[in-house]
Amino acid sequence: MPTDCTHYEPARIEPHWQRYWSEHRTFVAGPPDDRPKYYGLDMFPYPSGAGLHIGHPEGYTASDILCRYRKSRGDHVLHPMGWDAFGLPAEQYAVKTGTHPARTTAANIETFRRQIQQFGFAIDWTREINTTDPGYYRWTQWIFLKLFRRGLVYVDRKPVWWCPELRAVLANEEVVDGRSEVGGHPVERRALRQVVLRITAYADRLLAGLEDLDWPDSTKRQQRAWIGRSEGTEILFPVDNKRRPVLRVYTTRPDTLFGATYMVLAPEHPLVAEITTAEHREAIEDYRRQAAAKSDLDRTDLAREKSGVFTGAHAINPINGARLPIWVADYVLASYGTGAIMAVPAHDERDYEFAETFQLPIQRVIDPERKGSNGHSPELPYTGEGFLVHSGDFSGLSSEDARREITLRLEEQEEGRPAVNYRLRDWVFSRQRYWGEPVPLVWVGREDYERAAADRTSPVGRVLPGEAVTAELDGELRYALPVPPEELPLTLPEVESFQPSGDGESPLANEEEWLHVHFHLRTGETRPASAAAPGGDWVPARRETNTMPQWAGSCWYHLRYLDPHNEERIVDPERERYWQAPDLYIGGSEHAVLHLLYARFWHQVLYDEGVVSTPEPYRRLFHQGIILGEDGEKMSKSRGNVVNPETVIADHGADALRLFEMFLGPLEDSKPWNPQGIEGISRFLKKVWRTLLGPDGQPAERLVADGAAEDEAATRALHATIAKVTADIENLRFNTAISQMMIFVNTAARAEAIRRGTALRFLQLLAPFAPHLAEELWERLGEAPSVSEAVWPEPDPDWLGSDRVTYAVQVNGKLRGELEVADSTGREEVLAAARGLEKVAANLEGKTLRKEVFVPGKIVNFVVG
RNA sequence: GCCCAGGUGGCGGAAUGGUAGACGCGGCGGACUCAAAAUCCGCUCUCCUUACGGGGGUGAGGGUUCGAGUCCCUCCCUGGGCACCA
């Protein structure tokens, strides 16, 4: 039954059809069947307290249009939604008010779900997931154990923001201008124990996997740059003192080796203390302290003058025995390469600047031209390629040959080898927070570890990696044992306070009952340490207190949608083989690197585990742009330019909002909101109603039976619209699809007679964009719901072209007339007719015709001189 | 500094190397109305011209082409990203 309104009332029509879809399970995906599948995925939202933003539905509407379209094409469509609900805001609110983050999160999810449901998306709500649900995060922990088992987890000290005043670790976004966002206290970098994932082990595959993805080029480029693979040479420089430790450096320019005039170590380099001579010790220690206290911003500011201190030590250049002073400077990063460089000031801008500052020698070894040609040597530093000079036997070689030859020589001398380096660093996977997935590890002593490791068939032993994961806790070396899959989920304990522990651990470290346990070395069961010691395989253990970052839950959610209620497995293999990975993934480009790289990493690991059948999670990716405020600025409370989707829906309806967001401009562009623009869309939808229905809400008089005559313009417009809307949907060009539908409606509104079939086919085209109105009119025109079940229309090629074409006639590229002729008219006839046009003839008068350009169906151009 | 995207009417934007400005907003004029709203019709890049016509025009300058918003080079501007990666 349609509603009984006589005119377009979205406030009544939209809830009506949303109820219909829900009751009839119209968009619930079924079990695997013979139909081709189509899996459309949106980046799921973080349910913030602010409620839905006008930007959220932009991507959701786009994927909804695709999904509804594919359904009409006969595909079995999966379009799910869920919540990325761990995260900082709920935690910060908990610290401030004591409200449990689970309560805040549940309330926010209610709001988000209600708001999203107002849009009438074709979402299968039976598959809703929530990353904070233990039934979900047990599988996040399960994947962590897979990584652990594969040796992709280790524990190391990594620098993080530490605020001594708050006695807490801060996230980057909590640090503003070197001070804590809360309270404005000073912060410093401090190395704390962190759980780290060895994503670098997958660097080459993450790079290679990009090749075949249908992703925006810019996103692929960003990922490539982030991984930052480079090929070079690792060179050993012995230190010139009695103990002769050896400096390992990495360079992409071994061809400049003869130009090395000094060495630099990062302040954090482990050999600094060992090589520094007594008289320089104090200065070096000072410098290291300063560097440690500096923010990344200070250290990486390019405009800053180079700083550094001499260690008093020298190294020997293995290629020519030159004695090079070793400096410590913070322009060398501990985290890249080997944390040490050979400095070639003549051919590197940074080294040049440093050498100038500290009066160090500069030796040219590359000329852009081969020696003997009369080109002048360019100003230094010269960072390009060229031919070697002042380079012993290697002088005269090209940079490329020299790189190979010098590396070969070093290999023979066992003082170097080819090496590949990545800019990508391992992934710090721990947070000193409450509101995240607990890391399923416990820490035990060495003997207990060895007992557990001796039995590789037990639940614990099966998940142990070949090499022990160790860490120093309270000054003692401890060994990690997994909380095995059988014992998952490892849930968050209730806590007294959400404040961090104060010594760099999460609030979980304060929960003595939870923290200290008896752990069964084989089964992985745990009991509170306060209980009587059971003995035997039960050993004392301390739980890992770190929780996982927000990325964890979003790394694999696309997989859980396939089988969200399965308590036995992460996903049923048959379902996984059917649905595989999303066919389309829509979300913001702000996730171009981190989320999309981490998710690919996990997916590749799951592929290696045989859990998923595809090597890549997101085959086709699209970034929607940002909707800016009316003033062209980013929407924000402080600017007062925020548009609330609920208000817009109340005023104009969800269909109007959906359509308008798609009509604003290309999906991928940033574009400003225009409050008057939505009026235009509202008018369009009302016009659709008035064109097809009379004042009584019954089919309009202009609607005629399918056999009856119809205005040719309407027929032509229909087929043009079918063709254009279909092509535009597939290419996610919704703004032009909507323009075309407007053209159709403008034509139809003027037509005397429209066949019912024409109207119905138009409604099918409209349905993915404005589904409520389309359903309402579909049924009012006598069809049974739902329009989404109807097979997508095909254009009739006979009506696509016209049998008349219009030629633009130019003389010397300037438009001088138009010529309408039959489609079939040949070149000579068209040219003759064109020459006969009055204005053309006038412009050809008295000129020499040099050339006649004829493009069939398009244009004629006479070139005269 | 480097990388990426983009500069088209008053505004959002459209245009496989082939009539620049579709569609929408806004504006102007008209119809309907006692009036208004809604709706419908027409006009709406700019300059010259009463008109007919004609000139110019897609950030600037050059180039390729019969023909350039579209391709190439240089430059300017805006937005986004990355930041000493050896």
PDB file of N, CA, C and O in Angstrom, chain A residues 591-632:
ATOM      1  N   HIS A 591      42.283   8.471   4.977  1.00  0.00           N
ATOM      2  CA  HIS A 591      42.742   7.133   5.346  1.00  0.00           C
ATOM      3  C   HIS A 591      43.630   6.511   4.279  1.00  0.00           C
ATOM      4  O   HIS A 591      43.882   5.309   4.318  1.00  0.00           O
ATOM      5  N   ALA A 592      44.108   7.349   3.357  1.00  0.00           N
ATOM      6  CA  ALA A 592      44.853   6.839   2.195  1.00  0.00           C
ATOM      7  C   ALA A 592      46.031   5.983   2.615  1.00  0.00           C
ATOM      8  O   ALA A 592      46.364   5.006   1.950  1.00  0.00           O
ATOM      9  N   VAL A 593      46.684   6.331   3.684  1.00  0.00           N
ATOM     10  CA  VAL A 593      47.854   5.556   4.069  1.00  0.00           C
ATOM     11  C   VAL A 593      47.555   4.622   5.235  1.00  0.00           C
ATOM     12  O   VAL A 593      47.491   3.410   5.066  1.00  0.00           O
ATOM     13  N   LEU A 594      47.326   5.160   6.424  1.00  0.00           N
ATOM     14  CA  LEU A 594      47.364   4.299   7.600  1.00  0.00           C
ATOM     15  C   LEU A 594      46.322   3.180   7.569  1.00  0.00           C
ATOM     16  O   LEU A 594      46.675   2.010   7.486  1.00  0.00           O
ATOM     17  N   HIS A 595      45.048   3.527   7.636  1.00  0.00           N
ATOM     18  CA  HIS A 595      44.041   2.467   7.687  1.00  0.00           C
ATOM     19  C   HIS A 595      44.173   1.518   6.503  1.00  0.00           C
ATOM     20  O   HIS A 595      44.136   0.295   6.659  1.00  0.00           O
ATOM     21  N   LEU A 596      44.311   2.085   5.313  1.00  0.00           N
ATOM     22  CA  LEU A 596      44.308   1.245   4.118  1.00  0.00           C
ATOM     23  C   LEU A 596      45.567   0.392   4.016  1.00  0.00           C
ATOM     24  O   LEU A 596      45.555  -0.674   3.406  1.00  0.00           O
ATOM     25  N   LEU A 597      46.656   0.843   4.616  1.00  0.00           N
ATOM     26  CA  LEU A 597      47.877   0.035   4.600  1.00  0.00           C
ATOM     27  C   LEU A 597      47.796  -1.059   5.673  1.00  0.00           C
ATOM     28  O   LEU A 597      48.119  -2.224   5.413  1.00  0.00           O
ATOM     29  N   TYR A 598      47.359  -0.681   6.855  1.00  0.00           N
ATOM     30  CA  TYR A 598      47.251  -1.665   7.944  1.00  0.00           C
ATOM     31  C   TYR A 598      46.262  -2.773   7.584  1.00  0.00           C
ATOM     32  O   TYR A 598      46.508  -3.954   7.844  1.00  0.00           O
ATOM     33  N   ALA A 599      45.123  -2.378   7.005  1.00  0.00           N
ATOM     34  CA  ALA A 599      44.107  -3.373   6.644  1.00  0.00           C
ATOM     35  C   ALA A 599      44.650  -4.314   5.571  1.00  0.00           C
ATOM     36  O   ALA A 599      44.384  -5.513   5.595  1.00  0.00           O
ATOM     37  N   ARG A 600      45.429  -3.782   4.642  1.00  0.00           N
ATOM     38  CA  ARG A 600      46.020  -4.636   3.609  1.00  0.00           C
ATOM     39  C   ARG A 600      47.009  -5.597   4.235  1.00  0.00           C
ATOM     40  O   ARG A 600      47.067  -6.774   3.870  1.00  0.00           O
ATOM     41  N   PHE A 601      47.787  -5.117   5.187  1.00  0.00           N
ATOM     42  CA  PHE A 601      48.765  -5.954   5.892  1.00  0.00           C
ATOM     43  C   PHE A 601      48.060  -7.128   6.580  1.00  0.00           C
ATOM     44  O   PHE A 601      48.414  -8.299   6.372  1.00  0.00           O
ATOM     45  N   TRP A 602      47.039  -6.835   7.353  1.00  0.00           N
ATOM     46  CA  TRP A 602      46.334  -7.912   8.063  1.00  0.00           C
ATOM     47  C   TRP A 602      45.689  -8.888   7.088  1.00  0.00           C
ATOM     48  O   TRP A 602      45.699 -10.085   7.293  1.00  0.00           O
ATOM     49  N   HIS A 603      45.119  -8.318   6.032  1.00  0.00           N
ATOM     50  CA  HIS A 603      44.454  -9.179   5.059  1.00  0.00           C
ATOM     51  C   HIS A 603      45.470 -10.119   4.404  1.00  0.00           C
ATOM     52  O   HIS A 603      45.180 -11.286   4.171  1.00  0.00           O
ATOM     53  N   GLN A 604      46.665  -9.607   4.128  1.00  0.00           N
ATOM     54  CA  GLN A 604      47.692 -10.457   3.518  1.00  0.00           C
ATOM     55  C   GLN A 604      48.128 -11.555   4.479  1.00  0.00           C
ATOM     56  O   GLN A 604      48.387 -12.691   4.066  1.00  0.00           O
ATOM     57  N   VAL A 605      48.197 -11.217   5.761  1.00  0.00           N
ATOM     58  CA  VAL A 605      48.536 -12.247   6.745  1.00  0.00           C
ATOM     59  C   VAL A 605      47.419 -13.298   6.792  1.00  0.00           C
ATOM     60  O   VAL A 605      47.688 -14.505   6.806  1.00  0.00           O
ATOM     61  N   LEU A 606      46.171 -12.830   6.776  1.00  0.00           N
ATOM     62  CA  LEU A 606      45.046 -13.776   6.805  1.00  0.00           C
ATOM     63  C   LEU A 606      45.020 -14.620   5.524  1.00  0.00           C
ATOM     64  O   LEU A 606      44.581 -15.769   5.545  1.00  0.00           O
ATOM     65  N   TYR A 607      45.483 -14.045   4.446  1.00  0.00           N
ATOM     66  CA  TYR A 607      45.597 -14.807   3.191  1.00  0.00           C
ATOM     67  C   TYR A 607      46.642 -15.910   3.355  1.00  0.00           C
ATOM     68  O   TYR A 607      46.413 -17.064   2.984  1.00  0.00           O
ATOM     69  N   ASP A 608      47.764 -15.566   3.960  1.00  0.00           N
ATOM     70  CA  ASP A 608      48.807 -16.565   4.218  1.00  0.00           C
ATOM     71  C   ASP A 608      48.303 -17.643   5.167  1.00  0.00           C
ATOM     72  O   ASP A 608      48.730 -18.797   5.096  1.00  0.00           O
ATOM     73  N   GLU A 609      47.390 -17.262   6.054  1.00  0.00           N
ATOM     74  CA  GLU A 609      46.826 -18.215   7.010  1.00  0.00           C
ATOM     75  C   GLU A 609      45.749 -19.081   6.362  1.00  0.00           C
ATOM     76  O   GLU A 609      45.245 -20.007   6.989  1.00  0.00           O
ATOM     77  N   GLY A 610      45.345 -18.723   5.135  1.00  0.00           N
ATOM     78  CA  GLY A 610      44.262 -19.453   4.484  1.00  0.00           C
ATOM     79  C   GLY A 610      42.885 -19.065   4.992  1.00  0.00           C
ATOM     80  O   GLY A 610      41.905 -19.750   4.715  1.00  0.00           O
ATOM     81  N   VAL A 611      42.802 -17.975   5.722  1.00  0.00           N
ATOM     82  CA  VAL A 611      41.507 -17.540   6.251  1.00  0.00           C
ATOM     83  C   VAL A 611      40.696 -16.839   5.164  1.00  0.00           C
ATOM     84  O   VAL A 611      39.486 -16.971   5.091  1.00  0.00           O
ATOM     85  N   VAL A 612      41.383 -16.069   4.322  1.00  0.00           N
ATOM     86  CA  VAL A 612      40.691 -15.390   3.221  1.00  0.00           C
ATOM     87  C   VAL A 612      41.252 -15.887   1.892  1.00  0.00           C
ATOM     88  O   VAL A 612      42.405 -16.325   1.821  1.00  0.00           O
ATOM     89  N   SER A 613      40.415 -15.803   0.849  1.00  0.00           N
ATOM     90  CA  SER A 613      40.813 -16.372  -0.432  1.00  0.00           C
ATOM     91  C   SER A 613      41.323 -15.317  -1.401  1.00  0.00           C
ATOM     92  O   SER A 613      41.675 -15.625  -2.526  1.00  0.00           O
ATOM     93  N   THR A 614      41.331 -14.049  -0.972  1.00  0.00           N
ATOM     94  CA  THR A 614      41.824 -12.987  -1.845  1.00  0.00           C
ATOM     95  C   THR A 614      43.060 -12.365  -1.207  1.00  0.00           C
ATOM     96  O   THR A 614      43.096 -12.192   0.008  1.00  0.00           O
ATOM     97  N   PRO A 615      44.048 -12.010  -2.019  1.00  0.00           N
ATOM     98  CA  PRO A 615      45.255 -11.425  -1.431  1.00  0.00           C
ATOM     99  C   PRO A 615      45.087  -9.965  -1.023  1.00  0.00           C
ATOM    100  O   PRO A 615      45.878  -9.461  -0.230  1.00  0.00           O
ATOM    101  N   GLU A 616      44.078  -9.306  -1.554  1.00  0.00           N
ATOM    102  CA  GLU A 616      43.889  -7.890  -1.241  1.00  0.00           C
ATOM    103  C   GLU A 616      42.454  -7.658  -0.768  1.00  0.00           C
ATOM    104  O   GLU A 616      41.512  -8.234  -1.319  1.00  0.00           O
ATOM    105  N   PRO A 617      42.266  -6.784   0.210  1.00  0.00           N
ATOM    106  CA  PRO A 617      40.922  -6.588   0.745  1.00  0.00           C
ATOM    107  C   PRO A 617      40.027  -5.651  -0.077  1.00  0.00           C
ATOM    108  O   PRO A 617      38.825  -5.851  -0.124  1.00  0.00           O
ATOM    109  N   TYR A 618      40.608  -4.633  -0.697  1.00  0.00           N
ATOM    110  CA  TYR A 618      39.758  -3.609  -1.308  1.00  0.00           C
ATOM    111  C   TYR A 618      40.145  -3.409  -2.766  1.00  0.00           C
ATOM    112  O   TYR A 618      41.023  -2.612  -3.092  1.00  0.00           O
ATOM    113  N   ARG A 619      39.448  -4.122  -3.638  1.00  0.00           N
ATOM    114  CA  ARG A 619      39.811  -4.110  -5.047  1.00  0.00           C
ATOM    115  C   ARG A 619      39.573  -2.744  -5.679  1.00  0.00           C
ATOM    116  O   ARG A 619      40.391  -2.219  -6.394  1.00  0.00           O
ATOM    117  N   ARG A 620      38.374  -2.190  -5.426  1.00  0.00           N
ATOM    118  CA  ARG A 620      38.045  -0.883  -6.008  1.00  0.00           C
ATOM    119  C   ARG A 620      37.787   0.090  -4.870  1.00  0.00           C
ATOM    120  O   ARG A 620      36.954  -0.172  -3.996  1.00  0.00           O
ATOM    121  N   LEU A 621      38.512   1.195  -4.905  1.00  0.00           N
ATOM    122  CA  LEU A 621      38.438   2.169  -3.822  1.00  0.00           C
ATOM    123  C   LEU A 621      38.059   3.527  -4.388  1.00  0.00           C
ATOM    124  O   LEU A 621      38.513   3.904  -5.463  1.00  0.00           O
ATOM    125  N   PHE A 622      37.229   4.239  -3.666  1.00  0.00           N
ATOM    126  CA  PHE A 622      36.835   5.582  -4.104  1.00  0.00           C
ATOM    127  C   PHE A 622      36.784   6.491  -2.890  1.00  0.00           C
ATOM    128  O   PHE A 622      36.258   6.111  -1.854  1.00  0.00           O
ATOM    129  N   HIS A 623      37.364   7.680  -3.029  1.00  0.00           N
ATOM    130  CA  HIS A 623      37.302   8.654  -1.935  1.00  0.00           C
ATOM    131  C   HIS A 623      36.275   9.718  -2.258  1.00  0.00           C
ATOM    132  O   HIS A 623      36.401  10.410  -3.265  1.00  0.00           O
ATOM    133  N   GLN A 624      35.287   9.864  -1.378  1.00  0.00           N
ATOM    134  CA  GLN A 624      34.402  11.001  -1.567  1.00  0.00           C
ATOM    135  C   GLN A 624      35.102  12.254  -1.056  1.00  0.00           C
ATOM    136  O   GLN A 624      35.972  12.171  -0.201  1.00  0.00           O
ATOM    137  N   GLY A 625      34.707  13.414  -1.614  1.00  0.00           N
ATOM    138  CA  GLY A 625      35.314  14.668  -1.159  1.00  0.00           C
ATOM    139  C   GLY A 625      34.684  15.133   0.136  1.00  0.00           C
ATOM    140  O   GLY A 625      33.874  14.425   0.743  1.00  0.00           O
ATOM    141  N   ILE A 626      35.051  16.314   0.540  1.00  0.00           N
ATOM    142  CA  ILE A 626      34.512  16.853   1.785  1.00  0.00           C
ATOM    143  C   ILE A 626      33.433  17.865   1.441  1.00  0.00           C
ATOM    144  O   ILE A 626      33.575  18.635   0.491  1.00  0.00           O
ATOM    145  N   ILE A 627      32.350  17.857   2.214  1.00  0.00           N
ATOM    146  CA  ILE A 627      31.347  18.917   2.045  1.00  0.00           C
ATOM    147  C   ILE A 627      31.723  20.054   2.985  1.00  0.00           C
ATOM    148  O   ILE A 627      31.809  19.880   4.198  1.00  0.00           O
ATOM    149  N   LEU A 628      32.004  21.193   2.389  1.00  0.00           N
ATOM    150  CA  LEU A 628      32.416  22.361   3.160  1.00  0.00           C
ATOM    151  C   LEU A 628      31.187  23.162   3.586  1.00  0.00           C
ATOM    152  O   LEU A 628      30.088  22.939   3.082  1.00  0.00           O
ATOM    153  N   GLY A 629      31.425  24.089   4.478  1.00  0.00           N
ATOM    154  CA  GLY A 629      30.329  24.973   4.889  1.00  0.00           C
ATOM    155  C   GLY A 629      29.956  25.919   3.759  1.00  0.00           C
ATOM    156  O   GLY A 629      30.628  25.995   2.732  1.00  0.00           O
ATOM    157  N   GLU A 630      28.857  26.625   3.960  1.00  0.00           N
ATOM    158  CA  GLU A 630      28.351  27.581   2.988  1.00  0.00           C
ATOM    159  C   GLU A 630      29.431  28.591   2.592  1.00  0.00           C
ATOM    160  O   GLU A 630      29.476  29.096   1.472  1.00  0.00           O
ATOM    161  N   ASP A 631      30.336  28.890   3.571  1.00  0.00           N
ATOM    162  CA  ASP A 631      31.392  29.875   3.355  1.00  0.00           C
ATOM    163  C   ASP A 631      32.620  29.290   2.674  1.00  0.00           C
ATOM    164  O   ASP A 631      33.637  29.962   2.534  1.00  0.00           O
ATOM    165  N   GLY A 632      32.532  28.015   2.258  1.00  0.00           N
ATOM    166  CA  GLY A 632      33.673  27.396   1.586  1.00  0.00           C
ATOM    167  C   GLY A 632      34.749  26.917   2.545  1.00  0.00           C
ATOM    168  O   GLY A 632      35.791  26.433   2.110  1.00  0.00           O
TER     169      GLY A 632
END
